Coordinates of C-alpha atoms in Angstrom, one line a residue:
M1 CA 47.4 105.7 136.5
S2 CA 47.8 108.6 134.2
L3 CA 48.8 108.2 130.6
L4 CA 51.5 110.2 128.9
A5 CA 49.8 113.0 127.1
L6 CA 51.5 114.2 123.9
T7 CA 50.4 117.2 121.9
D8 CA 50.6 117.5 118.1
A9 CA 53.3 120.1 118.5
Q10 CA 55.5 117.8 120.5
I11 CA 55.1 115.0 118.0
S12 CA 55.8 117.3 115.1
T13 CA 58.9 118.6 116.8
W14 CA 60.3 115.1 117.5
V15 CA 59.6 114.0 114.0
A16 CA 61.2 117.1 112.4
S17 CA 64.2 116.9 114.7
F18 CA 65.0 113.4 113.2
M19 CA 63.5 113.4 109.8
L20 CA 64.9 116.6 108.4
P21 CA 68.5 115.7 109.2
L22 CA 67.9 112.2 107.9
F23 CA 67.0 113.6 104.4
R24 CA 70.2 115.7 104.2
V25 CA 72.4 112.8 105.4
G26 CA 70.7 110.4 103.1
A27 CA 71.1 112.7 100.1
V28 CA 74.8 113.0 100.8
L29 CA 75.2 109.2 101.1
M30 CA 73.2 108.7 97.9
T31 CA 75.4 111.0 95.8
M32 CA 78.9 110.9 97.3
P33 CA 81.5 108.6 95.9
I34 CA 82.2 105.1 97.5
F35 CA 78.9 105.1 99.5
G36 CA 76.7 106.4 96.7
T37 CA 77.7 103.8 94.1
T38 CA 75.7 100.8 93.0
L39 CA 78.2 98.6 94.8
V40 CA 76.6 99.6 98.1
P41 CA 72.9 98.4 98.2
K42 CA 70.3 101.0 98.8
R43 CA 69.2 99.3 102.0
I44 CA 72.8 99.5 103.4
R45 CA 72.9 103.2 102.6
L46 CA 69.6 103.7 104.3
Y47 CA 71.0 101.9 107.4
F48 CA 74.1 104.1 107.3
A49 CA 71.9 107.2 107.1
L50 CA 69.8 106.2 110.0
A51 CA 72.8 105.3 112.1
I52 CA 74.6 108.6 111.4
T53 CA 71.4 110.6 112.0
V54 CA 70.8 108.9 115.3
V55 CA 74.4 109.8 116.4
I56 CA 74.5 113.4 115.3
T57 CA 70.9 114.5 116.1
P58 CA 71.5 115.2 119.9
G59 CA 74.2 117.7 119.0
L60 CA 72.4 119.6 116.3
P61 CA 70.7 123.0 116.7
P62 CA 66.9 123.0 117.3
M63 CA 64.8 122.2 114.2
P64 CA 61.9 124.4 113.1
Q65 CA 58.4 123.2 114.4
V66 CA 56.6 122.2 111.2
S67 CA 54.2 119.4 110.2
P68 CA 56.0 117.0 107.9
L69 CA 52.9 116.6 105.8
D70 CA 52.0 120.2 105.0
L71 CA 53.6 122.4 102.3
S72 CA 56.1 124.0 104.5
G73 CA 57.4 120.6 105.7
L74 CA 57.7 119.3 102.2
L75 CA 59.6 122.4 101.1
L76 CA 62.0 121.9 104.0
I77 CA 62.5 118.2 103.0
A78 CA 63.2 119.3 99.4
E79 CA 65.7 121.8 100.7
Q80 CA 67.6 119.2 102.7
I81 CA 67.7 116.8 99.8
L82 CA 69.0 119.5 97.5
I83 CA 71.7 120.6 99.9
G84 CA 72.9 117.1 100.6
A85 CA 72.9 116.2 96.9
L86 CA 75.0 119.3 96.1
L87 CA 77.5 118.4 98.8
G88 CA 77.8 114.9 97.6
F89 CA 78.1 115.9 93.9
S90 CA 80.9 118.4 94.7
L91 CA 82.9 115.5 96.1
Q92 CA 82.0 113.3 93.1
L93 CA 83.8 115.7 90.8
F94 CA 87.1 114.9 92.6
F95 CA 86.9 111.2 91.7
Q96 CA 85.8 112.0 88.1
A97 CA 89.0 113.9 87.6
F98 CA 91.0 110.7 87.8
V99 CA 88.5 108.9 85.5
V100 CA 89.0 111.6 82.9
A101 CA 92.7 111.3 83.3
G102 CA 92.7 107.6 82.8
Q103 CA 90.5 108.0 79.7
I104 CA 92.9 110.6 78.2
I105 CA 95.9 108.3 78.8
S106 CA 94.1 105.3 77.3
I107 CA 93.3 107.2 74.1
Q108 CA 96.9 108.5 73.8
M109 CA 98.5 105.1 74.2
G110 CA 96.1 103.2 72.1
M111 CA 94.1 101.5 74.8
G112 CA 90.9 103.3 74.3
F113 CA 89.4 100.1 73.0
A114 CA 90.3 98.3 76.3
S115 CA 87.2 99.1 78.4
M116 CA 85.2 97.3 81.0
V117 CA 81.9 97.7 82.8
D118 CA 82.3 100.2 85.6
P119 CA 80.5 98.5 88.6
T120 CA 80.0 101.8 90.4
N121 CA 78.1 103.5 87.6
G122 CA 77.0 100.6 85.3
V123 CA 78.7 102.0 82.2
S124 CA 81.8 101.1 80.2
A125 CA 85.0 102.9 81.2
A126 CA 88.6 102.7 80.3
V127 CA 90.6 100.1 82.2
I128 CA 93.2 102.6 83.3
G129 CA 90.4 104.9 84.5
Q130 CA 89.0 102.0 86.5
F131 CA 92.5 101.4 88.0
L132 CA 92.9 105.0 89.0
T133 CA 89.4 105.1 90.5
M134 CA 90.2 102.1 92.7
L135 CA 93.5 103.5 93.7
V136 CA 92.0 106.9 94.6
T137 CA 89.2 105.2 96.6
L138 CA 91.8 103.3 98.7
L139 CA 93.8 106.5 99.3
F140 CA 90.7 108.4 100.2
L141 CA 89.6 105.9 102.8
G142 CA 93.1 105.3 104.0
M143 CA 93.6 109.0 104.7
N144 CA 90.2 109.3 106.5
G145 CA 88.7 111.5 103.8
H146 CA 85.2 110.0 104.6
L147 CA 85.5 111.2 108.2
V148 CA 86.2 114.7 107.0
V149 CA 83.1 114.5 104.8
F150 CA 81.0 113.4 107.8
E151 CA 82.5 116.2 109.9
V152 CA 81.6 118.8 107.3
L153 CA 78.1 117.3 106.9
T154 CA 77.5 117.6 110.7
E155 CA 78.8 121.2 110.8
S156 CA 76.6 122.1 107.8
F157 CA 73.5 121.9 110.1
T158 CA 75.0 124.9 112.0
T159 CA 76.4 126.9 109.1
L160 CA 73.4 126.1 106.8
P161 CA 70.6 125.6 109.3
V162 CA 67.3 124.0 108.3
G163 CA 64.8 126.6 107.1
S164 CA 67.3 129.3 106.5
G165 CA 66.8 129.2 102.7
M166 CA 68.7 127.6 100.0
L167 CA 71.4 130.3 99.7
V168 CA 71.1 129.9 95.9
N169 CA 73.6 132.7 95.2
H170 CA 76.2 131.0 97.5
F171 CA 75.9 127.7 95.7
W172 CA 76.0 129.4 92.3
E173 CA 79.3 131.0 93.2
M174 CA 80.6 127.6 94.4
A175 CA 79.5 126.0 91.1
G176 CA 81.8 128.3 89.3
K177 CA 84.7 126.8 91.1
M178 CA 83.9 123.3 90.0
G179 CA 85.6 123.8 86.6
W180 CA 88.9 122.7 88.1
V181 CA 88.1 119.1 87.3
L182 CA 89.2 119.2 83.7
G183 CA 92.3 121.2 84.5
A184 CA 93.2 118.8 87.3
A185 CA 92.8 115.8 84.9
L186 CA 95.0 117.5 82.3
L187 CA 97.7 118.2 85.0
L188 CA 97.6 114.5 86.1
V189 CA 98.3 113.2 82.6
L190 CA 100.5 116.0 81.3
P191 CA 103.8 114.1 81.8
A192 CA 102.5 110.9 80.2
I193 CA 101.0 112.8 77.3
T194 CA 104.3 114.7 76.7
A195 CA 106.2 111.4 76.7
L196 CA 103.8 109.7 74.3
L197 CA 103.9 112.8 72.1
V198 CA 107.7 112.4 71.8
V199 CA 107.2 108.7 71.0
N200 CA 104.7 109.5 68.2
I201 CA 107.0 112.2 66.8
A202 CA 109.8 109.7 66.7
F203 CA 107.6 107.3 64.8
G204 CA 106.7 110.1 62.4
I205 CA 110.4 110.8 61.7
M206 CA 111.0 107.1 61.1
T207 CA 108.2 107.0 58.6
R208 CA 109.7 109.9 56.7
A209 CA 113.2 108.4 56.8
A210 CA 112.1 104.9 55.8
P211 CA 108.8 104.9 53.9
Q212 CA 109.0 101.2 53.2
L213 CA 108.7 100.5 57.0
N214 CA 105.2 99.5 58.0
I215 CA 104.9 101.9 60.9
F216 CA 101.4 100.7 61.8
S217 CA 102.4 97.2 62.5
V218 CA 105.5 98.4 64.5
G219 CA 104.2 101.6 66.1
F220 CA 101.0 100.4 67.7
P221 CA 102.5 97.7 69.9
L222 CA 105.5 99.8 70.8
T223 CA 103.3 102.8 71.7
L224 CA 101.1 100.5 73.8
V225 CA 104.1 99.0 75.7
L226 CA 105.9 102.3 76.1
G227 CA 102.6 103.8 77.3
L228 CA 102.2 101.2 80.0
V229 CA 105.8 101.8 81.1
I230 CA 105.3 105.5 81.2
F231 CA 102.1 105.0 83.2
W232 CA 103.9 102.7 85.6
V233 CA 106.6 105.2 86.2
S234 CA 104.2 108.0 86.7
L235 CA 102.4 106.0 89.4
G236 CA 105.5 106.6 91.6
D237 CA 104.4 110.2 92.0
I238 CA 100.7 109.6 92.4
L239 CA 100.6 110.5 96.1
N240 CA 102.1 114.0 95.4
Q241 CA 99.4 114.4 92.7
Y242 CA 96.6 113.1 94.9
Q243 CA 97.2 115.3 98.0
P244 CA 96.7 118.8 96.5
L245 CA 93.6 117.6 94.5
A246 CA 92.1 116.0 97.6
T247 CA 92.8 119.1 99.7
E248 CA 91.2 121.3 97.0
A249 CA 88.1 119.0 96.8
L250 CA 87.6 118.9 100.5
Q251 CA 88.1 122.7 100.8
L252 CA 85.5 123.2 98.1
L253 CA 83.2 121.0 100.2
R254 CA 83.8 123.1 103.2
D255 CA 83.2 126.3 101.2
M256 CA 79.9 125.0 100.0
A257 CA 78.8 124.1 103.5
Q258 CA 80.4 127.4 104.8
A259 CA 82.2 125.3 107.3
R260 CA 85.5 126.3 109.1

């Protein structure tokens, strides 16, 4: 009875064909929104990465034959981690636009003091920003945005094959396009800021017309209530504001991965 003989080259090829994609998939899951937050335990994220890698590995292009423990193998692992982290971070910016928008609205309406611990990042954040984050998370999952991310991730192994180099210039060009986050946040809150500005101007006119009126005791609660009403009204158009931003964020993800 003959035993199955395996060479070092065969073992290295099998290990590389699974381990190298695992590091890229794992880096994406560790940095992207929803899955990369502290709400999802690291062990669960590891199980997700293993499951996704097992599913997509048979359809990936051939991996380079390297030893995982020598310098070339470590450089390839670092390359996969960096590519995956950049892809996840580019999607993280989309969610942060709504956090910044909620922070701006909170400050303008006088609710900047109303903060709570953000369970996803472990820091204090404005309540309105937290509400917008949960709303965008539900919209993102409800419209299968996570499936688009996994599709782009799988295609990135063809467009950015393992061992082809980091394409630093390409990623540097894409980084220049990430400045749309602040502009997107300002566009989200522009109607609410304009309405609150009109309210503050009205209070200023009242102060000039009736100096004996204690505008601080009257203006603060009115600004707070009117701000909540304005925010509630603006939520009716949140879907029309979400769709172009989500499209731009996913297109940026595709451009970084050079996907179709």
